[in-house]
Coordinates of C-alpha atoms in Angstrom, one line a residue:
M1 CA 108.1 147.2 30.5
A2 CA 111.5 146.5 28.9
H3 CA 113.8 144.3 30.8
N4 CA 116.5 147.0 31.0
E5 CA 114.1 149.8 32.1
L6 CA 115.7 152.6 34.2
V7 CA 114.1 154.9 36.9
T8 CA 115.4 158.4 36.4
D9 CA 112.9 160.3 38.7
L10 CA 115.0 159.4 41.8
A11 CA 113.0 161.9 44.2
A12 CA 109.8 160.1 43.5
L13 CA 111.3 156.9 45.0
F14 CA 111.5 158.6 48.4
L15 CA 108.5 160.7 48.1
E16 CA 106.4 157.7 47.4
D17 CA 108.2 155.4 49.8
V18 CA 108.9 153.0 46.9
P19 CA 110.2 149.7 48.1
L20 CA 113.9 149.2 47.1
I21 CA 116.0 146.0 46.6
D22 CA 119.6 146.9 47.6
L23 CA 121.9 144.5 45.6
R24 CA 125.0 145.6 47.3
A25 CA 127.1 143.5 49.6
P26 CA 126.0 143.6 53.4
I27 CA 129.0 145.5 54.3
E28 CA 128.0 148.3 51.9
F29 CA 124.4 148.3 53.1
Q30 CA 125.6 148.5 56.8
E31 CA 127.5 151.6 56.0
G32 CA 124.7 153.4 54.7
A33 CA 121.1 152.6 53.3
F34 CA 117.6 153.9 52.8
P35 CA 114.6 153.6 55.0
H36 CA 112.5 151.4 52.4
A37 CA 115.4 149.4 51.3
V38 CA 116.1 145.7 51.9
N39 CA 119.4 144.2 51.5
L40 CA 119.1 141.1 49.3
P41 CA 122.7 140.9 47.8
L42 CA 123.9 139.5 44.6
M43 CA 127.2 138.6 46.3
T44 CA 128.3 138.2 49.8
N45 CA 131.1 140.3 51.3
E46 CA 133.6 137.5 50.5
E47 CA 132.3 137.1 47.0
R48 CA 132.6 140.7 46.4
A49 CA 136.1 141.0 47.7
Q50 CA 137.3 138.2 45.3
V51 CA 135.7 139.8 42.4
G52 CA 137.2 143.2 43.3
T53 CA 140.7 141.6 43.5
C54 CA 140.3 139.9 40.2
F55 CA 139.1 143.0 38.6
K56 CA 142.2 145.0 39.9
Q57 CA 144.6 142.2 38.7
H58 CA 142.8 140.8 35.4
G59 CA 140.3 143.4 34.4
Q60 CA 136.5 143.6 33.8
A61 CA 135.9 140.5 31.8
A62 CA 137.7 138.2 34.1
A63 CA 135.9 139.7 37.1
I64 CA 132.5 139.3 35.3
A65 CA 133.5 135.8 34.6
L66 CA 134.4 135.0 38.3
G67 CA 131.1 136.6 39.4
H68 CA 129.1 134.3 37.3
S69 CA 131.1 131.3 38.4
L70 CA 130.7 132.3 42.2
V71 CA 126.9 133.0 41.7
C72 CA 125.5 129.9 39.9
G73 CA 123.7 126.7 40.4
E74 CA 122.1 126.5 43.9
V75 CA 123.6 129.7 45.1
K76 CA 122.0 131.6 42.2
A77 CA 118.7 129.7 42.8
E78 CA 118.7 130.7 46.4
R79 CA 119.2 134.3 45.7
M80 CA 116.7 134.3 42.8
A81 CA 114.1 132.9 45.3
A82 CA 114.8 135.6 47.7
W83 CA 114.3 138.3 45.0
Q84 CA 111.2 136.5 43.7
T85 CA 109.6 136.4 47.1
H86 CA 110.3 140.0 48.1
I87 CA 108.9 141.1 44.5
A88 CA 105.8 139.1 45.2
A89 CA 105.2 140.8 48.3
H90 CA 106.2 144.2 47.0
P91 CA 105.2 144.1 43.1
N92 CA 106.6 147.8 42.7
A93 CA 110.0 147.1 44.2
V94 CA 113.0 148.7 42.2
L95 CA 116.6 147.4 42.1
Y96 CA 119.8 149.1 42.6
C97 CA 123.4 148.4 43.2
F98 CA 126.3 151.0 44.0
R99 CA 126.4 152.9 40.5
G100 CA 123.5 151.2 38.7
G101 CA 126.0 149.1 36.8
L102 CA 126.7 145.4 36.4
R103 CA 125.2 144.0 39.6
S104 CA 121.7 145.5 39.0
Q105 CA 121.9 144.9 35.2
T106 CA 122.6 141.2 35.9
V107 CA 119.8 140.7 38.4
Q108 CA 117.4 142.7 36.2
Q109 CA 118.2 140.4 33.3
W110 CA 118.1 137.2 35.4
L111 CA 114.6 138.2 36.7
A112 CA 113.3 139.2 33.3
E113 CA 114.4 135.6 32.0
A114 CA 112.2 134.2 35.0
G115 CA 109.2 136.4 33.9
L116 CA 109.7 139.1 36.3
E117 CA 110.2 142.7 34.8
R118 CA 111.6 145.2 37.3
P119 CA 113.4 148.6 36.8
R120 CA 116.7 149.5 38.2
V121 CA 117.8 152.9 39.5
A122 CA 119.8 155.1 37.0
G123 CA 123.1 155.7 38.8
G124 CA 122.2 153.4 41.6
Y125 CA 122.9 154.1 45.4
K126 CA 125.6 156.9 44.4
A127 CA 122.9 158.8 42.5
L128 CA 120.3 158.5 45.3
R129 CA 122.8 159.4 47.9
Q130 CA 123.8 162.4 45.8
L131 CA 120.3 163.6 45.5
L132 CA 119.8 163.5 49.3
I133 CA 123.1 165.4 49.9
Q134 CA 121.9 168.2 47.5
T135 CA 118.5 168.4 49.1
V136 CA 120.1 169.1 52.3
E137 CA 122.4 171.7 50.7
Q138 CA 119.6 173.5 49.0
S139 CA 117.4 173.5 52.1
A140 CA 120.3 174.9 54.3
R141 CA 120.8 177.7 51.5
E142 CA 117.2 178.5 50.6
D143 CA 114.9 177.7 53.5
N144 CA 114.2 179.4 56.8
W145 CA 115.7 177.8 59.8
T146 CA 115.1 178.8 63.4
V147 CA 117.1 177.2 66.4
L148 CA 115.5 176.5 69.8
T149 CA 118.0 176.7 72.7
G150 CA 117.6 176.5 76.4
M151 CA 119.6 175.1 79.5
T152 CA 119.9 171.5 79.9
G153 CA 116.6 169.9 81.0
S154 CA 114.5 172.6 79.6
G155 CA 112.4 170.1 77.7
K156 CA 113.4 171.3 74.2
T157 CA 112.7 168.1 72.5
H158 CA 109.3 167.8 74.1
L159 CA 108.4 171.3 73.0
L160 CA 109.5 170.9 69.5
N161 CA 107.5 167.9 69.2
R162 CA 104.4 170.3 69.5
V163 CA 105.8 172.7 66.8
S164 CA 104.2 172.2 63.4
C165 CA 107.6 172.6 61.4
A166 CA 110.0 171.1 63.7
I167 CA 112.6 168.6 62.5
D168 CA 113.7 166.1 65.4
L169 CA 117.4 165.8 64.8
E170 CA 117.8 163.6 67.8
G171 CA 115.0 161.3 66.9
H172 CA 116.7 160.7 63.4
A173 CA 120.1 160.1 65.3
H174 CA 118.4 157.7 68.1
H175 CA 120.2 159.8 70.6
R176 CA 119.3 162.5 73.1
G177 CA 122.3 164.6 72.4
S178 CA 124.0 165.0 75.7
S179 CA 126.6 162.9 77.3
F180 CA 123.8 160.9 78.8
G181 CA 121.9 160.6 75.6
R182 CA 122.7 157.0 74.4
L183 CA 119.7 154.9 74.0
P184 CA 119.5 151.1 74.4
E185 CA 118.4 150.6 70.8
G186 CA 121.6 152.1 69.3
Q187 CA 122.1 154.5 66.7
P188 CA 121.8 154.5 62.9
S189 CA 125.1 154.6 60.9
P190 CA 126.1 158.2 60.3
I191 CA 125.2 157.9 56.6
G192 CA 121.9 156.3 57.5
F193 CA 121.2 159.2 59.7
E194 CA 121.8 161.7 57.1
N195 CA 119.6 160.0 54.7
T196 CA 116.6 159.7 56.8
L197 CA 117.1 163.3 57.7
A198 CA 117.3 164.3 54.1
I199 CA 114.3 162.3 53.1
E200 CA 112.1 164.1 55.7
I201 CA 113.4 167.5 54.2
L202 CA 112.7 166.3 50.8
K203 CA 109.3 165.3 51.7
R204 CA 108.2 168.4 53.6
R205 CA 109.7 170.7 51.0
Q206 CA 107.6 168.9 48.3
Q207 CA 104.8 169.7 50.5
G208 CA 105.4 173.3 50.4
E209 CA 107.2 173.6 53.7
H210 CA 110.2 176.1 53.9
H211 CA 110.6 177.2 57.5
F212 CA 112.0 174.5 60.0
A213 CA 112.7 174.7 63.7
V214 CA 115.4 172.4 65.2
E215 CA 116.9 172.0 68.5
D216 CA 120.5 173.7 69.3
E217 CA 122.7 170.7 68.9
S218 CA 126.5 170.0 68.8
H219 CA 127.9 169.0 65.4
L220 CA 127.8 165.5 66.6
I221 CA 124.7 163.9 68.1
G222 CA 126.3 160.8 69.5
R223 CA 128.2 159.3 66.6
C224 CA 126.0 161.1 63.9
A225 CA 127.2 164.3 62.4
I226 CA 124.8 166.9 61.4
P227 CA 125.5 167.6 57.6
L228 CA 127.9 170.5 57.6
P229 CA 125.8 172.9 55.4
L230 CA 122.9 172.5 57.8
F231 CA 125.1 172.9 60.9
E232 CA 126.7 176.0 59.4
R233 CA 123.2 177.4 58.7
M234 CA 122.1 176.5 62.3
G235 CA 125.1 178.5 63.5
M236 CA 123.7 181.6 61.7
A237 CA 120.1 181.1 62.2
P238 CA 117.7 183.0 64.5
V239 CA 117.7 181.9 68.1
V240 CA 114.6 181.3 70.4
V241 CA 115.4 180.9 74.1
V242 CA 113.2 178.9 76.4
E243 CA 113.5 179.7 80.1
V244 CA 112.9 177.2 82.7
S245 CA 113.9 177.0 86.5
R246 CA 116.7 174.8 87.7
E247 CA 114.1 172.8 89.8
E248 CA 111.9 172.1 86.9
R249 CA 114.9 171.2 84.6
A250 CA 116.2 168.7 87.2
E251 CA 112.8 167.1 87.5
Q252 CA 112.7 166.9 83.6
I253 CA 116.1 165.3 83.6
R254 CA 115.0 162.8 86.3
Q255 CA 112.0 161.8 84.2
D256 CA 113.6 161.6 80.8
Y257 CA 117.2 160.2 81.9
V258 CA 116.2 158.0 84.9
V259 CA 112.6 157.0 84.9
D260 CA 111.9 156.8 81.1
L261 CA 115.5 155.6 80.1
A262 CA 115.4 152.8 82.7
E263 CA 112.0 151.5 81.2
R264 CA 113.5 151.6 77.8
Y265 CA 116.4 149.4 78.8
R266 CA 114.1 147.0 80.5
A267 CA 111.8 147.1 77.5
H268 CA 114.7 146.3 75.1
H269 CA 116.9 143.9 77.3
G270 CA 114.4 142.5 79.8
D271 CA 113.9 143.4 83.4
E272 CA 117.1 142.2 85.1
A273 CA 119.4 142.6 82.2
G274 CA 118.0 145.9 81.3
W275 CA 118.3 147.4 84.8
S276 CA 121.9 146.4 85.0
L277 CA 122.8 147.9 81.6
F278 CA 120.9 151.2 82.5
C279 CA 122.9 151.3 85.7
E280 CA 126.1 150.9 83.8
A281 CA 125.1 153.3 81.0
L282 CA 124.2 156.0 83.5
Q283 CA 127.5 155.7 85.5
D284 CA 129.5 155.6 82.3
S285 CA 128.0 158.8 81.0
L286 CA 128.8 160.5 84.4
A287 CA 132.4 159.2 84.0
R288 CA 132.8 160.8 80.6
L289 CA 132.6 164.1 82.3
K290 CA 135.3 163.2 85.0
K291 CA 138.0 165.4 83.6
R292 CA 135.7 168.5 83.4
L293 CA 134.3 167.9 86.8
G294 CA 137.4 167.1 88.4
D295 CA 138.3 164.1 90.4
M296 CA 136.8 165.3 93.6
G297 CA 133.7 166.6 92.0
W298 CA 133.1 163.4 90.0
R299 CA 133.5 161.3 92.9
E300 CA 130.8 163.1 94.9
L301 CA 128.4 163.0 92.0
D302 CA 129.3 159.4 91.4
S303 CA 128.5 158.4 95.1
L304 CA 125.1 160.3 94.9
M305 CA 124.3 158.3 91.7
R306 CA 125.2 155.1 93.1
G307 CA 123.2 155.8 96.2
A308 CA 120.2 156.8 94.3
L309 CA 120.3 153.7 91.9
E310 CA 120.4 151.6 95.1
E311 CA 117.4 153.3 96.4
Q312 CA 115.6 153.1 93.1
A313 CA 116.5 149.3 92.9
R314 CA 115.1 148.8 96.5
S315 CA 112.0 150.9 96.7
G316 CA 111.3 152.0 93.0
R317 CA 111.5 155.6 94.0
S318 CA 113.9 157.8 91.9
E319 CA 113.6 161.2 93.7
A320 CA 117.2 160.6 95.1
H321 CA 118.5 161.3 91.7
L322 CA 117.7 164.9 92.0
A323 CA 120.8 165.5 94.4
W324 CA 123.3 164.6 91.6
I325 CA 121.2 166.1 88.8
G326 CA 121.0 169.4 90.6
L327 CA 124.8 169.6 91.3
L328 CA 125.7 168.6 87.8
L329 CA 123.4 171.3 86.4
E330 CA 124.9 174.0 88.8
R331 CA 128.6 173.1 88.3
Y332 CA 128.8 171.8 84.6
Y333 CA 125.9 172.2 82.3
D334 CA 124.5 175.7 83.4
P335 CA 128.0 177.4 83.2
M336 CA 128.6 175.7 79.8
Y337 CA 125.2 176.9 78.5
L338 CA 125.8 180.3 79.6
Y339 CA 129.0 180.5 78.0
Q340 CA 127.6 179.2 74.7
L341 CA 124.7 181.5 74.8
E342 CA 126.7 184.6 75.1
K343 CA 128.0 183.8 71.8
K344 CA 124.5 183.7 70.4
Q345 CA 123.2 187.1 71.8
E346 CA 123.0 188.9 68.5
R347 CA 120.8 186.1 67.0
I348 CA 118.0 185.9 69.8
V349 CA 114.9 186.8 68.4
F350 CA 112.7 185.6 71.3
R351 CA 112.8 184.4 74.8
G352 CA 110.2 183.1 77.3
E353 CA 108.8 180.2 79.2
R354 CA 107.6 177.1 77.5
A355 CA 104.1 178.1 76.4
A356 CA 105.3 181.4 74.9
C357 CA 108.0 179.9 72.8
L358 CA 105.6 177.3 71.7
A359 CA 103.2 179.9 70.4
Y360 CA 106.1 181.9 68.8
L361 CA 107.4 179.1 67.0
N362 CA 104.2 177.9 65.6
Q363 CA 103.2 181.4 64.5
L364 CA 106.5 181.8 63.0
A365 CA 106.2 179.0 60.8
K366 CA 102.6 179.4 59.7
P367 CA 103.3 181.7 56.5
A368 CA 105.9 179.4 55.2
C369 CA 104.2 176.1 56.0

């Protein structure tokens, strides 16, 4: 292998889950990265900022000289050791920086001098990111997409988990999509969300899949935006409506947003802190709807929620939550859903209860999948 070898088959890096060494500064990595990348930067955020300022004021040669003076001696030895350790554990690892330029060339050369020949990505992070953007654009343009909708609490995510060609947008966003959808683990960066979604689409198209089912979502899932080409395609796609009674939906919400979510908070933060943070998150979620509920309406629901949380803390029983959940569905979520559904009437191709929708979606996907 030549010490300056370039990887030009960018799709293969994602399709084969090739380990990637991201040489960008931590601040760049935090803004957006790839699932199989580890950040082992050539320069810290501060060092990168100094080199960038030097480049603007004195040009490339001076910036390169400053970079070498900042990363030398013990500092260089420590970073070399980190790269060597990672490559020893992942012998097929590939290097990249932002554009596949000086940073990755420098590290590639240093490693070669130490007897480790590793390739770098042609075009770097920017080229990889562009490939993923184009993947989503192409899929939105060429593939078949079907949207599953239904009133809040219909269990759409659970249903789609049993559909062979479903893509879980909320799973990629680490968020359940509603005002109450925050999860204790937090969300990825918006770019990180786009990247993992695009990689799934890339892999499944490579396997010959060209029909995908997704849940009806707003453009934003928490802080993560569905890529605009896909969101626009969803706005034109055929719609399947799952129909579930309000009582069943209230029970589904109790299970998902009270019982399960409380357990997730406890698992993530410990019993006492997790319970406290769960209660705070639930009340904050309701408070976000205060303007739409009106002050009196919000106060009533907030009082019912607080009473239910006290009962849950005391006895472990959560059935009291059904009171505020039922009222919230009746007064806010159901009217909003019916208003939105009216706009989709012409695109509805099927409606029915859960089992019927499941059968329809799975059958629909078979010829293309």
